[in-house]
Backbone as JSON, one array per atom type, in Angstrom:
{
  "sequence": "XXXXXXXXXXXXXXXXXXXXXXXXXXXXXXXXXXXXXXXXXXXXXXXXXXXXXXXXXXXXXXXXXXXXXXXXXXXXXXXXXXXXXXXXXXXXXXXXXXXXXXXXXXXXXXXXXXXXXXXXXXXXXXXXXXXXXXXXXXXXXXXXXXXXXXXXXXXXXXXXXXXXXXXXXXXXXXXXXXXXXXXXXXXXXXXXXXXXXXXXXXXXXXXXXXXXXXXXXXXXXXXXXXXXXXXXXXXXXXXXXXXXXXXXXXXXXXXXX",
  "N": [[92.44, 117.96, 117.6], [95.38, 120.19, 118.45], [98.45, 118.61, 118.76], [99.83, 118.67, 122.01], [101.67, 119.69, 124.97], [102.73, 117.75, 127.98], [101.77, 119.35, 130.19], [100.48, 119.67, 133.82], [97.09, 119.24, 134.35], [95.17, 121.94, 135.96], [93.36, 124.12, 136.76], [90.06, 124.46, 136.37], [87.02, 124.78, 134.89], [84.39, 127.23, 136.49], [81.09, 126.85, 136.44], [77.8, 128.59, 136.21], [74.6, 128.49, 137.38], [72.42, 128.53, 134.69], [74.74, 127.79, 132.76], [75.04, 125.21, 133.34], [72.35, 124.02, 132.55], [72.01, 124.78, 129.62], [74.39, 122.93, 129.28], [72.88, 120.96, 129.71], [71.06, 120.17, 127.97], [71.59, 120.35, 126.14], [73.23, 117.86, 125.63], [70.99, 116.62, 125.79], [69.32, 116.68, 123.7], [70.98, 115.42, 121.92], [71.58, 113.43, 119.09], [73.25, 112.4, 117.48], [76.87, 112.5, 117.93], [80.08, 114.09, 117.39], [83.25, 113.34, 118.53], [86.47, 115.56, 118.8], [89.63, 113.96, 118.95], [92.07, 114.35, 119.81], [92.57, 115.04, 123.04], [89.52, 115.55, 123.74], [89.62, 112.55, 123.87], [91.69, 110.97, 124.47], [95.11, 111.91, 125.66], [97.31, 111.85, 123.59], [99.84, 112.95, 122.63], [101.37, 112.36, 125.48], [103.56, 110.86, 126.01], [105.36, 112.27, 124.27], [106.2, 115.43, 123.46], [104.78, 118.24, 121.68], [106.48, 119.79, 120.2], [108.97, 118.94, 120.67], [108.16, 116.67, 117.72], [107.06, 118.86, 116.55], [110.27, 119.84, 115.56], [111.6, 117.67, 115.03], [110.33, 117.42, 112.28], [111.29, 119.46, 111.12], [113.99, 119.52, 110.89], [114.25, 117.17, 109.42], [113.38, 117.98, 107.29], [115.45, 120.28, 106.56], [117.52, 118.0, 106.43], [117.17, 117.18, 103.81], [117.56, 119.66, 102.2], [115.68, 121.46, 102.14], [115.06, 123.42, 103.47], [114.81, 126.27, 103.83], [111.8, 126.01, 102.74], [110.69, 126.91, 104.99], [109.51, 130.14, 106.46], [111.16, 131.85, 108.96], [109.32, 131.93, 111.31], [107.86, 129.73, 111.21], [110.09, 127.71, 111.19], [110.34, 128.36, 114.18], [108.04, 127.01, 115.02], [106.15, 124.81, 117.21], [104.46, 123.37, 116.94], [103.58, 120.75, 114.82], [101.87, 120.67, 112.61], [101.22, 123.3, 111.82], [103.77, 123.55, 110.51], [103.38, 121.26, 108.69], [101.49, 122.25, 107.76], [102.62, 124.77, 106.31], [104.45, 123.81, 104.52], [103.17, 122.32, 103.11], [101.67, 124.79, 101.47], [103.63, 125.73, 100.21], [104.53, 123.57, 98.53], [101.67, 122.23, 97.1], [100.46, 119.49, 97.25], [102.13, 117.03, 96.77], [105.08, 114.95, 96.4], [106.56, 115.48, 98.6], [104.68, 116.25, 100.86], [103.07, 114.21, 101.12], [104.82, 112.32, 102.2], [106.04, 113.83, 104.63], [103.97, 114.25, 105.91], [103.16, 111.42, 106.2], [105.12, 110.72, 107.58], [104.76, 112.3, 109.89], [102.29, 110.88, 110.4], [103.13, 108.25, 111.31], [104.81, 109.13, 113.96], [102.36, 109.37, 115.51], [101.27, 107.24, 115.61], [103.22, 105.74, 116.74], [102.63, 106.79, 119.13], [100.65, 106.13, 120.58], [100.33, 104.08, 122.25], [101.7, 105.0, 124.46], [99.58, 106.96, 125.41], [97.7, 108.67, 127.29], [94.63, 108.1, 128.25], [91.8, 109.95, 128.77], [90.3, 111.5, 132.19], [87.33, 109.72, 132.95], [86.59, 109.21, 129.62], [86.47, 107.42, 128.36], [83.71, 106.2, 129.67], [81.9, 108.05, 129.36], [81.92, 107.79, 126.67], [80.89, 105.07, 126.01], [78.26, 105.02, 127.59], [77.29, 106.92, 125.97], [77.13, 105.62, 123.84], [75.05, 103.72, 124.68], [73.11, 104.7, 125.8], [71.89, 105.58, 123.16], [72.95, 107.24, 121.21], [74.69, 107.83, 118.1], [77.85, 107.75, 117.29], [80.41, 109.68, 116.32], [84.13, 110.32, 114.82], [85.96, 112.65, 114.38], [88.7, 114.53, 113.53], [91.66, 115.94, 113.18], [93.95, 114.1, 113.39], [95.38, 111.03, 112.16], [93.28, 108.94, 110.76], [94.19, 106.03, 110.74], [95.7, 106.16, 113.15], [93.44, 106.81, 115.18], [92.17, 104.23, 114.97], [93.71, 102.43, 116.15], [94.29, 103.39, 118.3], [91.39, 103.24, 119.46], [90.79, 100.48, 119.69], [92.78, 99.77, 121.16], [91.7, 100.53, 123.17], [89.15, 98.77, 123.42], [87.63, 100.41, 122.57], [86.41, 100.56, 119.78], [83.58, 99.68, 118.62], [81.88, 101.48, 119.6], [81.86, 103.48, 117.78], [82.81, 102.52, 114.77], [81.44, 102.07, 111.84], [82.65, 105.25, 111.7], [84.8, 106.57, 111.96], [86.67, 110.0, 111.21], [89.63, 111.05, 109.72], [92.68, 112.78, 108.73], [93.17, 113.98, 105.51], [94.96, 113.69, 102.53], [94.33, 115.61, 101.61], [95.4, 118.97, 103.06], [94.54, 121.32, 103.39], [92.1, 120.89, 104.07], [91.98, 120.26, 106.64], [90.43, 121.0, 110.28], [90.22, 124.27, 110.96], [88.56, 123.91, 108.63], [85.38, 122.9, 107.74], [85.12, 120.71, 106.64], [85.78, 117.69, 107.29], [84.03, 117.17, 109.55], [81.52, 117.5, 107.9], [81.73, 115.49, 106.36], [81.12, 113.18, 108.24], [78.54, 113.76, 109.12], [77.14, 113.28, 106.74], [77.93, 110.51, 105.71], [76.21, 109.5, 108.52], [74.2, 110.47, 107.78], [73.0, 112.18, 109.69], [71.16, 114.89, 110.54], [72.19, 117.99, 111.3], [70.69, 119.89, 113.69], [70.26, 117.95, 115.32], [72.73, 116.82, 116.33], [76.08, 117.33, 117.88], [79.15, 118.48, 118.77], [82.37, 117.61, 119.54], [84.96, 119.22, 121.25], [88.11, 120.68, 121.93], [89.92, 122.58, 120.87], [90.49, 125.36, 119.4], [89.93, 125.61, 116.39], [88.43, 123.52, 116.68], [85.67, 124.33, 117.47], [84.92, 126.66, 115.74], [85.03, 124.77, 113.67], [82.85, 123.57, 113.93], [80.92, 125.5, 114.12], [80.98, 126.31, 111.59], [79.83, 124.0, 110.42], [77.46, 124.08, 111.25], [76.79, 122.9, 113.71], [75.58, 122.09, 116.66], [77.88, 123.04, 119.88], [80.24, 121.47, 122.2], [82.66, 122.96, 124.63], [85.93, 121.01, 125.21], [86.9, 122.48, 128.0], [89.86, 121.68, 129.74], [91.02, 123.19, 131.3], [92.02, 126.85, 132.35], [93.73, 127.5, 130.75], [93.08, 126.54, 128.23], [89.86, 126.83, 128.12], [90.46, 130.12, 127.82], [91.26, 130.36, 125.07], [89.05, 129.2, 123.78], [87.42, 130.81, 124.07], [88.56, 133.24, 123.21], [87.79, 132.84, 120.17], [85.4, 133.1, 119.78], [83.77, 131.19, 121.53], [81.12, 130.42, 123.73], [81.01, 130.82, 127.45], [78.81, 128.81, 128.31], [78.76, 126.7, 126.96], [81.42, 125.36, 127.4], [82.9, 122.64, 129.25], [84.39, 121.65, 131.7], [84.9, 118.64, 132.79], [84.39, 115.36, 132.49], [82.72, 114.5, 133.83], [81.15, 115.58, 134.87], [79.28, 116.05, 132.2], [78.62, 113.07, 132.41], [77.64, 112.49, 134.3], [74.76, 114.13, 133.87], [74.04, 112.49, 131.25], [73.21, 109.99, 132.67], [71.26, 110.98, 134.27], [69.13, 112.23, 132.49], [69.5, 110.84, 129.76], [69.21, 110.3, 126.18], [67.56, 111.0, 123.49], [66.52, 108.02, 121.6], [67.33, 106.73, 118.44], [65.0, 106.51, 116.34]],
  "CA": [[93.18, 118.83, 118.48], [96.5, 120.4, 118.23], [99.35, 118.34, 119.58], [99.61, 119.26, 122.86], [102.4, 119.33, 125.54], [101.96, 116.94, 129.22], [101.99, 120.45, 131.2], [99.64, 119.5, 134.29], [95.63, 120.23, 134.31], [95.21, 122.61, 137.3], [92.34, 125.24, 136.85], [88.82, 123.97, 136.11], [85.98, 126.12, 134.32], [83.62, 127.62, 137.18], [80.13, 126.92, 136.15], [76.8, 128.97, 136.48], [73.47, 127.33, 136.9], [72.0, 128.73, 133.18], [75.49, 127.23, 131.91], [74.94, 123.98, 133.56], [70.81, 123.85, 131.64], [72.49, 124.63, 128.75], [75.5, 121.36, 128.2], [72.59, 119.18, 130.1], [69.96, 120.5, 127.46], [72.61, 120.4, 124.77], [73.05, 116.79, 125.69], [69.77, 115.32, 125.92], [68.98, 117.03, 122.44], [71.87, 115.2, 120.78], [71.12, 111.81, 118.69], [74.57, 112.51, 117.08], [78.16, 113.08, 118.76], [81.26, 114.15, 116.76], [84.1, 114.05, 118.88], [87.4, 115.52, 118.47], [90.09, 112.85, 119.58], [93.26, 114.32, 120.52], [91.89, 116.2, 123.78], [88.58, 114.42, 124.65], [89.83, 111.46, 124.56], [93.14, 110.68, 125.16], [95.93, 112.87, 125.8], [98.25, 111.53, 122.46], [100.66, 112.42, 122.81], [101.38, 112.35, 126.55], [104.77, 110.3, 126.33], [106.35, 112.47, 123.71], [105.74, 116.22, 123.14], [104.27, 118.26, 120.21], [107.75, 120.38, 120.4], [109.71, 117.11, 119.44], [107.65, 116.12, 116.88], [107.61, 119.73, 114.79], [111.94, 119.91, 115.72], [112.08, 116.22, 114.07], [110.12, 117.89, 110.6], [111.98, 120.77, 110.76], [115.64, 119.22, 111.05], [114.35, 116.21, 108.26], [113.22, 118.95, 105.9], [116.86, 121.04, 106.52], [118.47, 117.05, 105.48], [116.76, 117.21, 102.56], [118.1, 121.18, 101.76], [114.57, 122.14, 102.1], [115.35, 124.23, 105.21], [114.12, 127.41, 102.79], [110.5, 126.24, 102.46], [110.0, 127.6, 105.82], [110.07, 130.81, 107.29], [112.01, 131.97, 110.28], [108.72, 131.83, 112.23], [107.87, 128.03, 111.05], [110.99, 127.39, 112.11], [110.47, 128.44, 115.63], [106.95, 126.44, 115.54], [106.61, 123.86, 118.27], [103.07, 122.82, 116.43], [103.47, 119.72, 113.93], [100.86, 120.65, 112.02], [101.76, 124.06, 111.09], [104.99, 122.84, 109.85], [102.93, 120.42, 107.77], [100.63, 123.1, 106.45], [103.91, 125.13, 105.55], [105.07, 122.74, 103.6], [101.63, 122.03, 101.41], [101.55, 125.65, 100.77], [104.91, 125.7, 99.46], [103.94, 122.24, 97.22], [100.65, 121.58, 97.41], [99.66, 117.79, 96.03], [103.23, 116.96, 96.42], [104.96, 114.28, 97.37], [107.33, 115.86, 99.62], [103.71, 116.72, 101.43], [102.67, 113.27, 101.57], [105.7, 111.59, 102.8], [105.76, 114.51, 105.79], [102.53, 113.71, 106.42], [103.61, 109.72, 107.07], [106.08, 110.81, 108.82], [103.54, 112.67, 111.12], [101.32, 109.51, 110.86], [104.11, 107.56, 112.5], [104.16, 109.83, 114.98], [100.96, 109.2, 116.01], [101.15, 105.39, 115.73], [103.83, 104.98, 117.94], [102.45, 107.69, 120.2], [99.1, 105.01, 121.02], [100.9, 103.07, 123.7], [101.73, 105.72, 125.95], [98.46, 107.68, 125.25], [96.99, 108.57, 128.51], [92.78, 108.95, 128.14], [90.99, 111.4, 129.28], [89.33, 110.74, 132.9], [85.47, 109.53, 132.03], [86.31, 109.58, 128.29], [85.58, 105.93, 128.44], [82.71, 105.4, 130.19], [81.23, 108.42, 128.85], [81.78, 107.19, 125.08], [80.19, 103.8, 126.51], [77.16, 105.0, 127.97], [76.47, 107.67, 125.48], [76.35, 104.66, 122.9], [73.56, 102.9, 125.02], [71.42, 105.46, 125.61], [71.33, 105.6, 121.93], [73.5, 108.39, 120.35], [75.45, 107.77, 117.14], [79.09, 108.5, 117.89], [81.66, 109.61, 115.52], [85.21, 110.85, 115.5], [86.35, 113.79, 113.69], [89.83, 114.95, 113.65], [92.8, 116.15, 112.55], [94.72, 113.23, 113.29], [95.3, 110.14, 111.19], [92.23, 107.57, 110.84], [94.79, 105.08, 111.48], [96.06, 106.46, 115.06], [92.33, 106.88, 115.88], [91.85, 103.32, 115.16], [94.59, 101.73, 116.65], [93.39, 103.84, 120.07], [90.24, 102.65, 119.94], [90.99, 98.96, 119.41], [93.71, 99.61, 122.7], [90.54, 100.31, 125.01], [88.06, 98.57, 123.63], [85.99, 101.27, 122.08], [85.61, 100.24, 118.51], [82.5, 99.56, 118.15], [81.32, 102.89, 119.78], [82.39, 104.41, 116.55], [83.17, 102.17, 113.63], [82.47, 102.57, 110.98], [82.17, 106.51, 111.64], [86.25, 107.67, 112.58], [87.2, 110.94, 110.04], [90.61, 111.82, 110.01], [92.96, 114.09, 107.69], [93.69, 113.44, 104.41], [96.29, 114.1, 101.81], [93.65, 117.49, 101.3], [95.58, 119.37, 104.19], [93.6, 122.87, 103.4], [90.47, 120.78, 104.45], [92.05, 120.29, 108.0], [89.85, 121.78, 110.72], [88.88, 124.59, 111.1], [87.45, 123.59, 107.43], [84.58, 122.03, 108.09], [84.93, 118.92, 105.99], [85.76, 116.11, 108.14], [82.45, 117.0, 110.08], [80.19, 117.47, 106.96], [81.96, 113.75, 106.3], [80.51, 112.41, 108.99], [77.22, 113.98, 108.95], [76.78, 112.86, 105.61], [77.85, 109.23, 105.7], [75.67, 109.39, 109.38], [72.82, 110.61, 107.67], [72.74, 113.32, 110.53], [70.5, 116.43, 110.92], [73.63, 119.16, 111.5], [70.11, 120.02, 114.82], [70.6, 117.4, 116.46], [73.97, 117.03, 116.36], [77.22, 117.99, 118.71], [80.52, 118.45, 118.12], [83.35, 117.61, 121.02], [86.38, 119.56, 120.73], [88.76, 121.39, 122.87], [90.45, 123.46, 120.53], [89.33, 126.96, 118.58], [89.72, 125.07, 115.03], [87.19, 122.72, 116.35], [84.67, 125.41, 117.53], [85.27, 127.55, 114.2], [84.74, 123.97, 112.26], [81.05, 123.33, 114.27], [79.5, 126.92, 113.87], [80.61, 126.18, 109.77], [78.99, 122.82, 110.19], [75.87, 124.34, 111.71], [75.83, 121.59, 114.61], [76.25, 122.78, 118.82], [79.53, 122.94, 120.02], [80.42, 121.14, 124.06], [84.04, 122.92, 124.72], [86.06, 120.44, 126.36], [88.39, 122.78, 128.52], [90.18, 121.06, 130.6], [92.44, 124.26, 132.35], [91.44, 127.89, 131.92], [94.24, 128.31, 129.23], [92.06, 125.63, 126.77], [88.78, 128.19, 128.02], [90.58, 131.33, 127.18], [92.02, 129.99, 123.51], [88.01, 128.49, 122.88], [86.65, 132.33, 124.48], [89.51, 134.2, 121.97], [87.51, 132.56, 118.74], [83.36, 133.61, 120.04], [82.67, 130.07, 122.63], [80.57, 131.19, 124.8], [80.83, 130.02, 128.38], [78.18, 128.51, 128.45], [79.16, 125.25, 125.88], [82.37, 124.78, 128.12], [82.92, 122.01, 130.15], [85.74, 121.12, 132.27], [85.9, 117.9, 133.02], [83.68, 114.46, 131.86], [81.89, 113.32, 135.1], [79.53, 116.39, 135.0], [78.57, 115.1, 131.56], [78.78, 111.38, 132.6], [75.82, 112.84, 135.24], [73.26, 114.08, 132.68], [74.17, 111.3, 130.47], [73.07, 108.98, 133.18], [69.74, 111.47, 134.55], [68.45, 112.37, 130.99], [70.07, 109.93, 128.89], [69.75, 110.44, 124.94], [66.76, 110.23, 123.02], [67.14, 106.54, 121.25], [66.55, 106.91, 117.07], [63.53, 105.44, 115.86]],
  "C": [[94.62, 118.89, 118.06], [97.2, 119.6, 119.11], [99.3, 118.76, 120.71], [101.1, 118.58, 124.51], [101.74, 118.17, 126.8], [102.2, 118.09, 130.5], [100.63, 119.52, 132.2], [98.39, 120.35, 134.34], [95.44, 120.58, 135.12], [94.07, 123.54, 137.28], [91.04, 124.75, 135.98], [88.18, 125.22, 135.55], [84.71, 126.09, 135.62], [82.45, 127.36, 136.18], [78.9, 127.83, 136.87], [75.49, 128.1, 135.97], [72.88, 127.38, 135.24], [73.18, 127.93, 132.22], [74.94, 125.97, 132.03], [73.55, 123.22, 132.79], [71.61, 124.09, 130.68], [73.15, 123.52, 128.46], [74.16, 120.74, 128.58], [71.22, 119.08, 128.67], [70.56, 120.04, 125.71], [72.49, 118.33, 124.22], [72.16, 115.93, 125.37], [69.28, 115.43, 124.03], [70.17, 115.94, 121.37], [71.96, 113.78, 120.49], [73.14, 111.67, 117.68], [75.39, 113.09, 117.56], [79.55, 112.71, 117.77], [82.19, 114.7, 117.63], [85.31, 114.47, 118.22], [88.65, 114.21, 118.86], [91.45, 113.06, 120.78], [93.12, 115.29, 121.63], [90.79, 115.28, 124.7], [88.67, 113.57, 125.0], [90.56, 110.91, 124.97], [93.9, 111.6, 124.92], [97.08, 112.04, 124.54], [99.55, 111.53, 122.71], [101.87, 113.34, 124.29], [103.2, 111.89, 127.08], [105.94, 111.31, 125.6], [106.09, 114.03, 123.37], [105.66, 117.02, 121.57], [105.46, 119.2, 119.58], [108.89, 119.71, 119.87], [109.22, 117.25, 118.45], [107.53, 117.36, 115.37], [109.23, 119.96, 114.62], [112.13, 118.73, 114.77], [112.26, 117.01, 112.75], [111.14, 118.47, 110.37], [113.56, 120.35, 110.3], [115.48, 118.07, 109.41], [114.4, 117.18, 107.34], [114.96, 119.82, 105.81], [117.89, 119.15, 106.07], [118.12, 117.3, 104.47], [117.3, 118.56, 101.64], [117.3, 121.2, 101.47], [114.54, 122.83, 103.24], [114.68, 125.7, 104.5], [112.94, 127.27, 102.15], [109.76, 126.64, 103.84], [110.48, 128.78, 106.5], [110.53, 130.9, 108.66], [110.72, 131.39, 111.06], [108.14, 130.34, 112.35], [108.81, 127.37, 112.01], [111.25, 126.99, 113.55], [109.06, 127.21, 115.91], [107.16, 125.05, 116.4], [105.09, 122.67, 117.98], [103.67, 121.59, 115.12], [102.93, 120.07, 112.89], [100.77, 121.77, 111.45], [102.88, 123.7, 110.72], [104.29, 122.31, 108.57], [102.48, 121.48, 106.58], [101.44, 124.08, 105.91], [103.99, 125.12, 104.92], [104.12, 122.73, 102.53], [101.27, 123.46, 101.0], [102.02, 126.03, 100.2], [104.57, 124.6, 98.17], [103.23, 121.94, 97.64], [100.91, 120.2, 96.26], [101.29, 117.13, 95.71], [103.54, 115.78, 96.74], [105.6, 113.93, 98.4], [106.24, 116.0, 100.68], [103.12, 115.2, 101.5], [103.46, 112.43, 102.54], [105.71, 112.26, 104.09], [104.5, 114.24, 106.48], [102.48, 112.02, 107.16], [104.08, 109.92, 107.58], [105.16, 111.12, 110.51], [102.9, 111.67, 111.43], [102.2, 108.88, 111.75], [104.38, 107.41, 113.67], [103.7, 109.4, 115.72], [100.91, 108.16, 116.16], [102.09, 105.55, 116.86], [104.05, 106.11, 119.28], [101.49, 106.23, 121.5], [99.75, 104.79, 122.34], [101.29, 103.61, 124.9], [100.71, 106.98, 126.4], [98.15, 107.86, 126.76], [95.35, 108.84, 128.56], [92.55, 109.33, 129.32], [90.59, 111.18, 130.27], [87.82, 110.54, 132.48], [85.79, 109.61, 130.86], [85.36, 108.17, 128.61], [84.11, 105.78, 128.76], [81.59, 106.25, 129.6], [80.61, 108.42, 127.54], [80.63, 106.08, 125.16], [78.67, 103.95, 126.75], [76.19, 105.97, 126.99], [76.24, 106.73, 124.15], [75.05, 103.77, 123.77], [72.83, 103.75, 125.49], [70.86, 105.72, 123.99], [71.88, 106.14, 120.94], [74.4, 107.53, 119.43], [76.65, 108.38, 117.03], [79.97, 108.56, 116.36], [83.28, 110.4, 115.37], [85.87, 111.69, 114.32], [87.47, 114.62, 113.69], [90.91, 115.08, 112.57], [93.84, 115.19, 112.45], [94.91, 112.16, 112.39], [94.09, 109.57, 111.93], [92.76, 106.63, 111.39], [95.17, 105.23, 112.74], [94.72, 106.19, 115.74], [92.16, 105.19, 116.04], [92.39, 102.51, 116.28], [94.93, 102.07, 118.29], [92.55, 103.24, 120.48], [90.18, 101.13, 120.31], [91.68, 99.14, 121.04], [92.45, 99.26, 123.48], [89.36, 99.93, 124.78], [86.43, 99.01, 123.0], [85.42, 101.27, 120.67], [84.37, 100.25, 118.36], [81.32, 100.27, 118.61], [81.29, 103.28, 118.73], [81.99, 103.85, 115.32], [81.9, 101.78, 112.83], [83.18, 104.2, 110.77], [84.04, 107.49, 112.45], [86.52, 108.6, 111.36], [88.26, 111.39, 110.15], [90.9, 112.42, 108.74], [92.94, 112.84, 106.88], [94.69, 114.17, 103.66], [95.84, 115.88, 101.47], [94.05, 118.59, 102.5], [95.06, 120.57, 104.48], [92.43, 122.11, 103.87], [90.34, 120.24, 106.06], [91.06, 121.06, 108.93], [90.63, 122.77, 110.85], [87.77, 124.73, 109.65], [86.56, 122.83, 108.11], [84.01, 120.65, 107.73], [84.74, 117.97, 106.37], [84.5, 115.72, 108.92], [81.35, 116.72, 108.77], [80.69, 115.83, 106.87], [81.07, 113.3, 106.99], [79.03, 112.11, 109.05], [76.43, 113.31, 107.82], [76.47, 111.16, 105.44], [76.78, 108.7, 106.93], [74.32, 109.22, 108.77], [72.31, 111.51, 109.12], [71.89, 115.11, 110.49], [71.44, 117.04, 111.46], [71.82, 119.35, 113.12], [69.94, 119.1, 115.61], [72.03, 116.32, 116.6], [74.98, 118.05, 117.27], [78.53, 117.96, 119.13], [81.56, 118.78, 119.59], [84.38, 117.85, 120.79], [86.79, 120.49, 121.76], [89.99, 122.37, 122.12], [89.89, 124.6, 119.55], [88.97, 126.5, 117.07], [88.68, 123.96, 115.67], [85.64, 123.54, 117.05], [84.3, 126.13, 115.94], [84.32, 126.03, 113.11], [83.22, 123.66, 112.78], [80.39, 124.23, 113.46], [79.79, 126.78, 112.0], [79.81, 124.62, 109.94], [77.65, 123.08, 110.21], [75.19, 123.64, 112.76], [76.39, 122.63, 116.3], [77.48, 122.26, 118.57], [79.51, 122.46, 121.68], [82.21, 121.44, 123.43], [84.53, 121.98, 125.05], [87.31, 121.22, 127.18], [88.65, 122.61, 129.74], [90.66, 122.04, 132.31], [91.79, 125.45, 131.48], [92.41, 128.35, 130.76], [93.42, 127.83, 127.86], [90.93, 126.68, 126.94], [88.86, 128.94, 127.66], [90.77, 131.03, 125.49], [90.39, 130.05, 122.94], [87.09, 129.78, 122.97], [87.36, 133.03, 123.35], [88.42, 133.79, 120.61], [86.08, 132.56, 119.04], [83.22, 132.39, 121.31], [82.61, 130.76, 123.3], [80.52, 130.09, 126.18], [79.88, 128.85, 128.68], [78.25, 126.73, 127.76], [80.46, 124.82, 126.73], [81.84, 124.06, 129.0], [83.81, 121.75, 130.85], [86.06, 119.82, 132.62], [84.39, 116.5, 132.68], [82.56, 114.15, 133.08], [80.94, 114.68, 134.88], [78.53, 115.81, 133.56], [78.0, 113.83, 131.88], [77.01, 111.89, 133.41], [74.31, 113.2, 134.73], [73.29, 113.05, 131.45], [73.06, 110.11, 131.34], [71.48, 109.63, 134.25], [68.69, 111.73, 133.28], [68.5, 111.23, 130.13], [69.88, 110.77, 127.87], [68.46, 109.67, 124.3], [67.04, 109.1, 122.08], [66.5, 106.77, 119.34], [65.59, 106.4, 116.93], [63.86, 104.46, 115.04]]
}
């Protein structure tokens, strides 16, 4: 997930019964779960916004008298992450593009501590490892932030060895579909029974190239409209974890063989 400010969540996604057979159908079908991280599961960065964090780049890159590898409209960006990808299109494989990139990692590390998760991420991560499913984590963020989350609450060993974050390849960011085929691969996953947890349009976009279901997660009808703008169909939205947590805990998750 994209950075994301701490505006409050206020408008839920209305459900219809055919939606509601659909996530619980979606669910029971799925022996593999790739979530996204920054979204489903904790709010990242909650203490510090994603507005800061591309103003920092922007002002380091203008010390450096690189202020002229981005246009005016970069400039204005309030995204991190366009900034980044800016930058690597200007020098790809660089190592002005790696060091920006630590910088971003940094970021993210000393975001952890004031992270706020998700309501139900927890318990729903928890229970959807003992009914059986194979969890893994798929994002744009660093590997290291993801870890150093999981370890906070506990949830390692939901996951590990199976966290995918970026790499120095920043064209293979979602909505490439790399970091998923990663997973799938090292999983040993059937892309059909497989389902991909993301709350932003690059992680919709990176499923339907994976070939696995998509569960929106939108929290507020602006995350619904953004994941409706790029084809999700109502029907894969969810708004909020406890309706999952409920067919998690009536169906469960068939158990591998």
């Amino acid at each position: 997930m994209t950075p994301d400010s701490t505006q409050s969540d206020t408008t839920s996604v209305q459900r219809a019964p055919d939606e509601i057979d659909y996530v619980r159908e979606t669910i029971k079908r799925a022996r593999f779960v790739l979530f996204d991280f920054d979204g489903p599961i904790c709010r990242l960065f909650a203490g510090l916004s994603a507005a800061q964090i591309a103003d920092e780049q922007i002002r380091w890159l203008a010390s450096r008298g690189l202020h002229g590898l981005l246009t005016k409209d970069v400039r204005d960006e309030t995204d991190p992450f366009a900034v980044l990808r800016a930058v690597e299109h200007r020098r790809p494989n660089s190592d002005l593009v790696a060091e920006l990139e630590e910088r971003l990692t940094q970021h993210e590390l000393s975001a952890v501590p004031s992270a706020w998760p998700t309501e139900y991420a927890d318990v729903v991560i928890r229970t959807w490892t003992a009914v059986g499913a194979r969890l893994a984590i798929t994002t744009n963020n660093s590997a290291r932030t993801v870890d150093r989350y999981l370890e906070s609450r506990r949830l390692t060993g939901c996951f590990a060895p199976h966290v995918y974050g970026r790499t120095h390849d920043l064209h293979l960011l979602k909505p490439h579909p790399s970091v998923l085929l990663r997973a799938l691969t090292a999983m040993g996953a059937d892309p059909s029974e497989t389902v991909m947890v993301g709350d932003a349009p690059s992680d919709y976009l990176a499923a339907r190239a994976a070939g696995v279901a998509f569960l929106g997660f939108a929290r507020n009808e602006r995350k619904a409209g953004l994941l409706r703008e790029v084809g999700a169909p109502d029907e894969c939205l969810v708004a909020s974890w406890d309706s999952v947590l409920g067919f998690l805990r009536d169906n469960g998750t068939p158990v591998r063989a």
